[in-house]
Amino acid sequence: MNVALLHRERSFRGRSDARSPVALNRLQRLLGLADDAHDDLVRLCEDAVVHVGARSIIADEGEPQSQAYLILEGWACRCRFVDSNRRQITSLLLPGDFSNPELDLDPRLGIDHMVCSLTPLIYAAVDTDELAAVVARSPGLALALQLQRRREQSIQREWAVSLGRRSACERVAHLICELHRRLDCDPSKRSLTIDMPLLQADLADAVGLTPIHVNRMLQQLRALGLIKSSHNHITISDLAGLQRLACFDETYLRLAGVA
């Protein structure tokens, strides 16, 4: 992904319905938000909803950490560029995920990564001072943000293991297994089909491969009868087999707050 393909799109910001059933219901389940903390967060977000297109820069490296971003609809990522043509995605941000909720850091310090939309995106851009004020009077929300950090750290460690020790096929399989669990908002009605709006270039930059290599790994997984793929969807044909291939142990997700 060439950094030149990213852009600062004119965004629409204003009052909107921040009560996204997917995002905030998922957030309430993941972080164990009590009803009052959930309502505090909704009120905080209602005047801060932003709409941007795909491939938009939400926050650039070096910008002050003056806002926290709550993803409401769409997918985003944190990433770093080695140069103008080499990007590493360091985390995927799904509906209900926060980016940059660090309230104990000097807001004048610049962030050390970019936050970019991967699809058309709706998010709440919450001023950290306002978030800190709400957190100060809402112990439930404070605990939820601590759990958010724990969840991110747990996932980040597992990504490091994948990049360092899993084979190319195992990396792709592991990411599919992880996204299946993270996107599964209703475990009682577990579906084996997941939305996959990412380009192969995005998958490649998340698992440290080239797009051509990712394409070959997806073909290999299909040939093994583990997945089927169509436009913007992946169906897992053999979940147990895919997990065995990926050496996938969901403990890190359970400990990180994914039911």
Tab-separated table of N, CA and C in Angstrom, residues 89-181:
chain	number	residue	atom	x	y	z
A	89	ILE	N	0.557	-3.231	9.046
A	89	ILE	CA	-0.624	-3.044	9.889
A	89	ILE	C	-0.334	-3.692	11.232
A	90	THR	N	-0.419	-2.920	12.291
A	90	THR	CA	-0.086	-3.435	13.620
A	90	THR	C	-1.318	-3.862	14.406
A	91	SER	N	-2.508	-3.425	13.989
A	91	SER	CA	-3.738	-3.901	14.614
A	91	SER	C	-4.921	-3.517	13.742
A	92	LEU	N	-5.951	-4.337	13.793
A	92	LEU	CA	-7.202	-4.069	13.097
A	92	LEU	C	-8.226	-3.561	14.105
A	93	LEU	N	-8.926	-2.510	13.728
A	93	LEU	CA	-9.929	-1.888	14.593
A	93	LEU	C	-11.307	-2.180	14.010
A	94	LEU	N	-12.125	-2.889	14.776
A	94	LEU	CA	-13.445	-3.323	14.352
A	94	LEU	C	-14.507	-2.539	15.118
A	95	PRO	N	-15.774	-2.592	14.678
A	95	PRO	CA	-16.818	-1.872	15.423
A	95	PRO	C	-16.814	-2.239	16.906
A	96	GLY	N	-16.782	-1.203	17.737
A	96	GLY	CA	-16.710	-1.398	19.180
A	96	GLY	C	-15.315	-1.241	19.737
A	97	ASP	N	-14.301	-1.122	18.863
A	97	ASP	CA	-12.924	-0.953	19.325
A	97	ASP	C	-12.603	0.521	19.509
A	98	PHE	N	-11.825	0.812	20.542
A	98	PHE	CA	-11.267	2.137	20.767
A	98	PHE	C	-9.860	2.191	20.195
A	99	SER	N	-9.477	3.344	19.691
A	99	SER	CA	-8.086	3.604	19.358
A	99	SER	C	-7.636	4.830	20.136
A	100	ASN	N	-6.488	4.720	20.753
A	100	ASN	CA	-5.857	5.824	21.481
A	100	ASN	C	-6.656	6.326	22.679
A	101	PRO	N	-7.128	5.442	23.555
A	101	PRO	CA	-7.817	5.914	24.755
A	101	PRO	C	-6.852	6.128	25.924
A	102	GLU	N	-5.601	6.520	25.607
A	102	GLU	CA	-4.592	6.664	26.668
A	102	GLU	C	-4.773	8.008	27.365
A	103	LEU	N	-5.371	7.981	28.530
A	103	LEU	CA	-5.674	9.218	29.239
A	103	LEU	C	-4.568	9.641	30.197
A	104	ASP	N	-3.568	8.764	30.376
A	104	ASP	CA	-2.505	9.076	31.327
A	104	ASP	C	-1.253	9.598	30.626
A	105	LEU	N	-1.364	9.914	29.328
A	105	LEU	CA	-0.232	10.431	28.584
A	105	LEU	C	-0.414	11.921	28.310
A	106	ASP	N	0.695	12.620	28.160
A	106	ASP	CA	0.649	14.034	27.811
A	106	ASP	C	0.029	14.170	26.422
A	107	PRO	N	-1.128	14.833	26.293
A	107	PRO	CA	-1.782	14.916	24.985
A	107	PRO	C	-0.961	15.657	23.944
A	108	ARG	N	0.074	16.387	24.404
A	108	ARG	CA	0.918	17.097	23.442
A	108	ARG	C	1.896	16.169	22.747
A	109	LEU	N	2.086	14.967	23.302
A	109	LEU	CA	2.982	14.006	22.671
A	109	LEU	C	2.338	13.459	21.407
A	110	GLY	N	3.130	13.310	20.356
A	110	GLY	CA	2.599	12.794	19.108
A	110	GLY	C	2.436	11.282	19.160
A	111	ILE	N	1.413	10.760	18.480
A	111	ILE	CA	1.240	9.316	18.412
A	111	ILE	C	2.323	8.728	17.524
A	112	ASP	N	2.663	7.459	17.754
A	112	ASP	CA	3.789	6.838	17.054
A	112	ASP	C	3.331	5.960	15.889
A	113	HIS	N	2.102	6.189	15.400
A	113	HIS	CA	1.572	5.368	14.318
A	113	HIS	C	0.496	6.167	13.595
A	114	MET	N	0.012	5.620	12.493
A	114	MET	CA	-1.132	6.198	11.797
A	114	MET	C	-2.383	5.397	12.128
A	115	VAL	N	-3.522	6.069	12.138
A	115	VAL	CA	-4.814	5.402	12.214
A	115	VAL	C	-5.526	5.706	10.901
A	116	CYS	N	-5.888	4.661	10.161
A	116	CYS	CA	-6.459	4.826	8.828
A	116	CYS	C	-7.730	3.984	8.684
A	117	SER	N	-8.667	4.475	7.892
A	117	SER	CA	-9.854	3.678	7.569
A	117	SER	C	-9.495	2.705	6.454
A	118	LEU	N	-9.982	1.493	6.559
A	118	LEU	CA	-9.803	0.499	5.505
A	118	LEU	C	-11.053	0.383	4.642
A	119	THR	N	-12.193	0.779	5.192
A	119	THR	CA	-13.474	0.770	4.502
A	119	THR	C	-14.132	2.120	4.782
A	120	PRO	N	-15.245	2.436	4.128
A	120	PRO	CA	-16.019	3.590	4.614
A	120	PRO	C	-16.272	3.427	6.104
A	121	LEU	N	-16.110	4.508	6.839
A	121	LEU	CA	-16.022	4.388	8.300
A	121	LEU	C	-16.882	5.439	8.983
A	122	ILE	N	-17.526	5.006	10.064
A	122	ILE	CA	-18.187	5.931	10.985
A	122	ILE	C	-17.560	5.713	12.355
A	123	TYR	N	-17.076	6.784	12.943
A	123	TYR	CA	-16.436	6.670	14.251
A	123	TYR	C	-16.749	7.906	15.076
A	124	ALA	N	-16.555	7.778	16.369
A	124	ALA	CA	-16.706	8.914	17.270
A	124	ALA	C	-15.321	9.406	17.655
A	125	ALA	N	-15.055	10.684	17.386
A	125	ALA	CA	-13.783	11.303	17.750
A	125	ALA	C	-13.987	12.072	19.048
A	126	VAL	N	-13.591	11.462	20.139
A	126	VAL	CA	-13.868	12.005	21.468
A	126	VAL	C	-12.628	12.701	22.008
A	127	ASP	N	-12.774	13.952	22.422
A	127	ASP	CA	-11.652	14.655	23.029
A	127	ASP	C	-11.220	13.938	24.304
A	128	THR	N	-9.910	13.760	24.461
A	128	THR	CA	-9.429	13.004	25.619
A	128	THR	C	-9.750	13.706	26.939
A	129	ASP	N	-9.780	15.032	26.944
A	129	ASP	CA	-10.138	15.741	28.173
A	129	ASP	C	-11.576	15.431	28.576
A	130	GLU	N	-12.470	15.393	27.585
A	130	GLU	CA	-13.866	15.087	27.882
A	130	GLU	C	-14.023	13.631	28.320
A	131	LEU	N	-13.281	12.737	27.655
A	131	LEU	CA	-13.329	11.328	28.042
A	131	LEU	C	-12.797	11.143	29.455
A	132	ALA	N	-11.713	11.835	29.783
A	132	ALA	CA	-11.136	11.725	31.122
A	132	ALA	C	-12.119	12.190	32.191
A	133	ALA	N	-12.880	13.255	31.882
A	133	ALA	CA	-13.859	13.765	32.849
A	133	ALA	C	-14.969	12.737	33.088
A	134	VAL	N	-15.413	12.071	32.015
A	134	VAL	CA	-16.448	11.051	32.166
A	134	VAL	C	-15.903	9.855	32.935
A	135	VAL	N	-14.674	9.451	32.604
A	135	VAL	CA	-14.052	8.307	33.273
A	135	VAL	C	-13.899	8.580	34.765
A	136	ALA	N	-13.577	9.833	35.120
A	136	ALA	CA	-13.362	10.184	36.531
A	136	ALA	C	-14.614	9.960	37.370
A	137	ARG	N	-15.781	10.095	36.755
A	137	ARG	CA	-17.021	9.906	37.518
A	137	ARG	C	-17.718	8.588	37.183
A	138	SER	N	-17.048	7.756	36.390
A	138	SER	CA	-17.646	6.476	36.003
A	138	SER	C	-16.623	5.364	36.196
A	139	PRO	N	-16.559	4.774	37.395
A	139	PRO	CA	-15.599	3.690	37.630
A	139	PRO	C	-15.765	2.528	36.650
A	140	GLY	N	-16.984	2.289	36.232
A	140	GLY	CA	-17.211	1.196	35.290
A	140	GLY	C	-16.542	1.440	33.966
A	141	LEU	N	-16.599	2.673	33.494
A	141	LEU	CA	-15.948	3.006	32.230
A	141	LEU	C	-14.432	2.984	32.384
A	142	ALA	N	-13.933	3.415	33.535
A	142	ALA	CA	-12.491	3.368	33.780
A	142	ALA	C	-11.978	1.933	33.722
A	143	LEU	N	-12.707	1.021	34.366
A	143	LEU	CA	-12.320	-0.390	34.318
A	143	LEU	C	-12.426	-0.940	32.901
A	144	ALA	N	-13.424	-0.487	32.168
A	144	ALA	CA	-13.602	-0.956	30.795
A	144	ALA	C	-12.426	-0.553	29.915
A	145	LEU	N	-11.937	0.661	30.092
A	145	LEU	CA	-10.800	1.113	29.290
A	145	LEU	C	-9.527	0.354	29.671
A	146	GLN	N	-9.394	0.003	30.935
A	146	GLN	CA	-8.266	-0.823	31.341
A	146	GLN	C	-8.336	-2.186	30.669
A	147	LEU	N	-9.540	-2.748	30.594
A	147	LEU	CA	-9.714	-4.029	29.926
A	147	LEU	C	-9.445	-3.910	28.438
A	148	GLN	N	-9.818	-2.768	27.856
A	148	GLN	CA	-9.527	-2.528	26.447
A	148	GLN	C	-8.029	-2.619	26.197
A	149	ARG	N	-7.246	-2.005	27.062
A	149	ARG	CA	-5.788	-2.062	26.894
A	149	ARG	C	-5.276	-3.491	27.032
A	150	ARG	N	-5.805	-4.198	28.021
A	150	ARG	CA	-5.384	-5.582	28.224
A	150	ARG	C	-5.697	-6.432	26.995
A	151	ARG	N	-6.879	-6.201	26.434
A	151	ARG	CA	-7.295	-6.948	25.248
A	151	ARG	C	-6.355	-6.666	24.084
A	152	GLU	N	-6.039	-5.399	23.865
A	152	GLU	CA	-5.143	-5.038	22.767
A	152	GLU	C	-3.747	-5.623	22.969
A	153	GLN	N	-3.251	-5.571	24.193
A	153	GLN	CA	-1.915	-6.105	24.459
A	153	GLN	C	-1.860	-7.601	24.224
A	154	SER	N	-2.923	-8.307	24.610
A	154	SER	CA	-2.969	-9.747	24.411
A	154	SER	C	-2.961	-10.093	22.920
A	155	ILE	N	-3.767	-9.376	22.144
A	155	ILE	CA	-3.801	-9.616	20.703
A	155	ILE	C	-2.478	-9.238	20.065
A	156	GLN	N	-1.883	-8.138	20.516
A	156	GLN	CA	-0.613	-7.701	19.944
A	156	GLN	C	0.485	-8.737	20.162
A	157	ARG	N	0.523	-9.343	21.345
A	157	ARG	CA	1.524	-10.375	21.599
A	157	ARG	C	1.321	-11.573	20.670
A	158	GLU	N	0.058	-11.939	20.423
A	158	GLU	CA	-0.195	-13.081	19.554
A	158	GLU	C	0.206	-12.775	18.120
A	159	TRP	N	0.002	-11.527	17.684
A	159	TRP	CA	0.454	-11.133	16.339
A	159	TRP	C	1.974	-11.222	16.232
A	160	ALA	N	2.681	-10.842	17.300
A	160	ALA	CA	4.140	-10.933	17.287
A	160	ALA	C	4.587	-12.382	17.150
A	161	VAL	N	3.889	-13.294	17.833
A	161	VAL	CA	4.195	-14.716	17.701
A	161	VAL	C	3.980	-15.170	16.263
A	162	SER	N	2.883	-14.736	15.658
A	162	SER	CA	2.614	-15.121	14.273
A	162	SER	C	3.713	-14.648	13.341
A	163	LEU	N	4.104	-13.391	13.467
A	163	LEU	CA	5.132	-12.845	12.580
A	163	LEU	C	6.473	-13.520	12.789
A	164	GLY	N	6.739	-13.932	14.022
A	164	GLY	CA	8.054	-14.498	14.314
A	164	GLY	C	8.160	-15.994	14.141
A	165	ARG	N	7.046	-16.737	14.333
A	165	ARG	CA	7.165	-18.185	14.412
A	165	ARG	C	6.177	-18.966	13.552
A	166	ARG	N	5.097	-18.373	13.083
A	166	ARG	CA	4.159	-19.130	12.261
A	166	ARG	C	4.556	-19.038	10.788
A	167	SER	N	4.265	-20.109	10.067
A	167	SER	CA	4.511	-20.105	8.627
A	167	SER	C	3.513	-19.175	7.941
A	168	ALA	N	3.746	-18.921	6.655
A	168	ALA	CA	2.858	-18.026	5.917
A	168	ALA	C	1.422	-18.535	5.946
A	169	CYS	N	1.226	-19.821	5.702
A	169	CYS	CA	-0.121	-20.379	5.693
A	169	CYS	C	-0.739	-20.326	7.090
A	170	GLU	N	0.073	-20.598	8.107
A	170	GLU	CA	-0.424	-20.540	9.481
A	170	GLU	C	-0.833	-19.123	9.859
A	171	ARG	N	-0.080	-18.118	9.404
A	171	ARG	CA	-0.415	-16.720	9.724
A	171	ARG	C	-1.772	-16.336	9.166
A	172	VAL	N	-2.008	-16.667	7.894
A	172	VAL	CA	-3.278	-16.322	7.268
A	172	VAL	C	-4.416	-17.072	7.950
A	173	ALA	N	-4.214	-18.359	8.210
A	173	ALA	CA	-5.242	-19.155	8.874
A	173	ALA	C	-5.528	-18.613	10.276
A	174	HIS	N	-4.484	-18.216	10.991
A	174	HIS	CA	-4.651	-17.720	12.358
A	174	HIS	C	-5.436	-16.408	12.360
A	175	LEU	N	-5.140	-15.529	11.407
A	175	LEU	CA	-5.872	-14.265	11.358
A	175	LEU	C	-7.344	-14.503	11.058
A	176	ILE	N	-7.643	-15.445	10.179
A	176	ILE	CA	-9.047	-15.778	9.886
A	176	ILE	C	-9.734	-16.305	11.146
A	177	CYS	N	-9.054	-17.183	11.877
A	177	CYS	CA	-9.627	-17.711	13.125
A	177	CYS	C	-9.883	-16.580	14.124
A	178	GLU	N	-8.930	-15.671	14.240
A	178	GLU	CA	-9.082	-14.569	15.188
A	178	GLU	C	-10.243	-13.659	14.801
A	179	LEU	N	-10.324	-13.303	13.528
A	179	LEU	CA	-11.409	-12.422	13.091
A	179	LEU	C	-12.764	-13.098	13.274
A	180	HIS	N	-12.814	-14.404	13.056
A	180	HIS	CA	-14.057	-15.135	13.289
A	180	HIS	C	-14.516	-14.969	14.733
A	181	ARG	N	-13.585	-15.049	15.664
A	181	ARG	CA	-13.952	-14.905	17.085
A	181	ARG	C	-14.272	-13.452	17.434
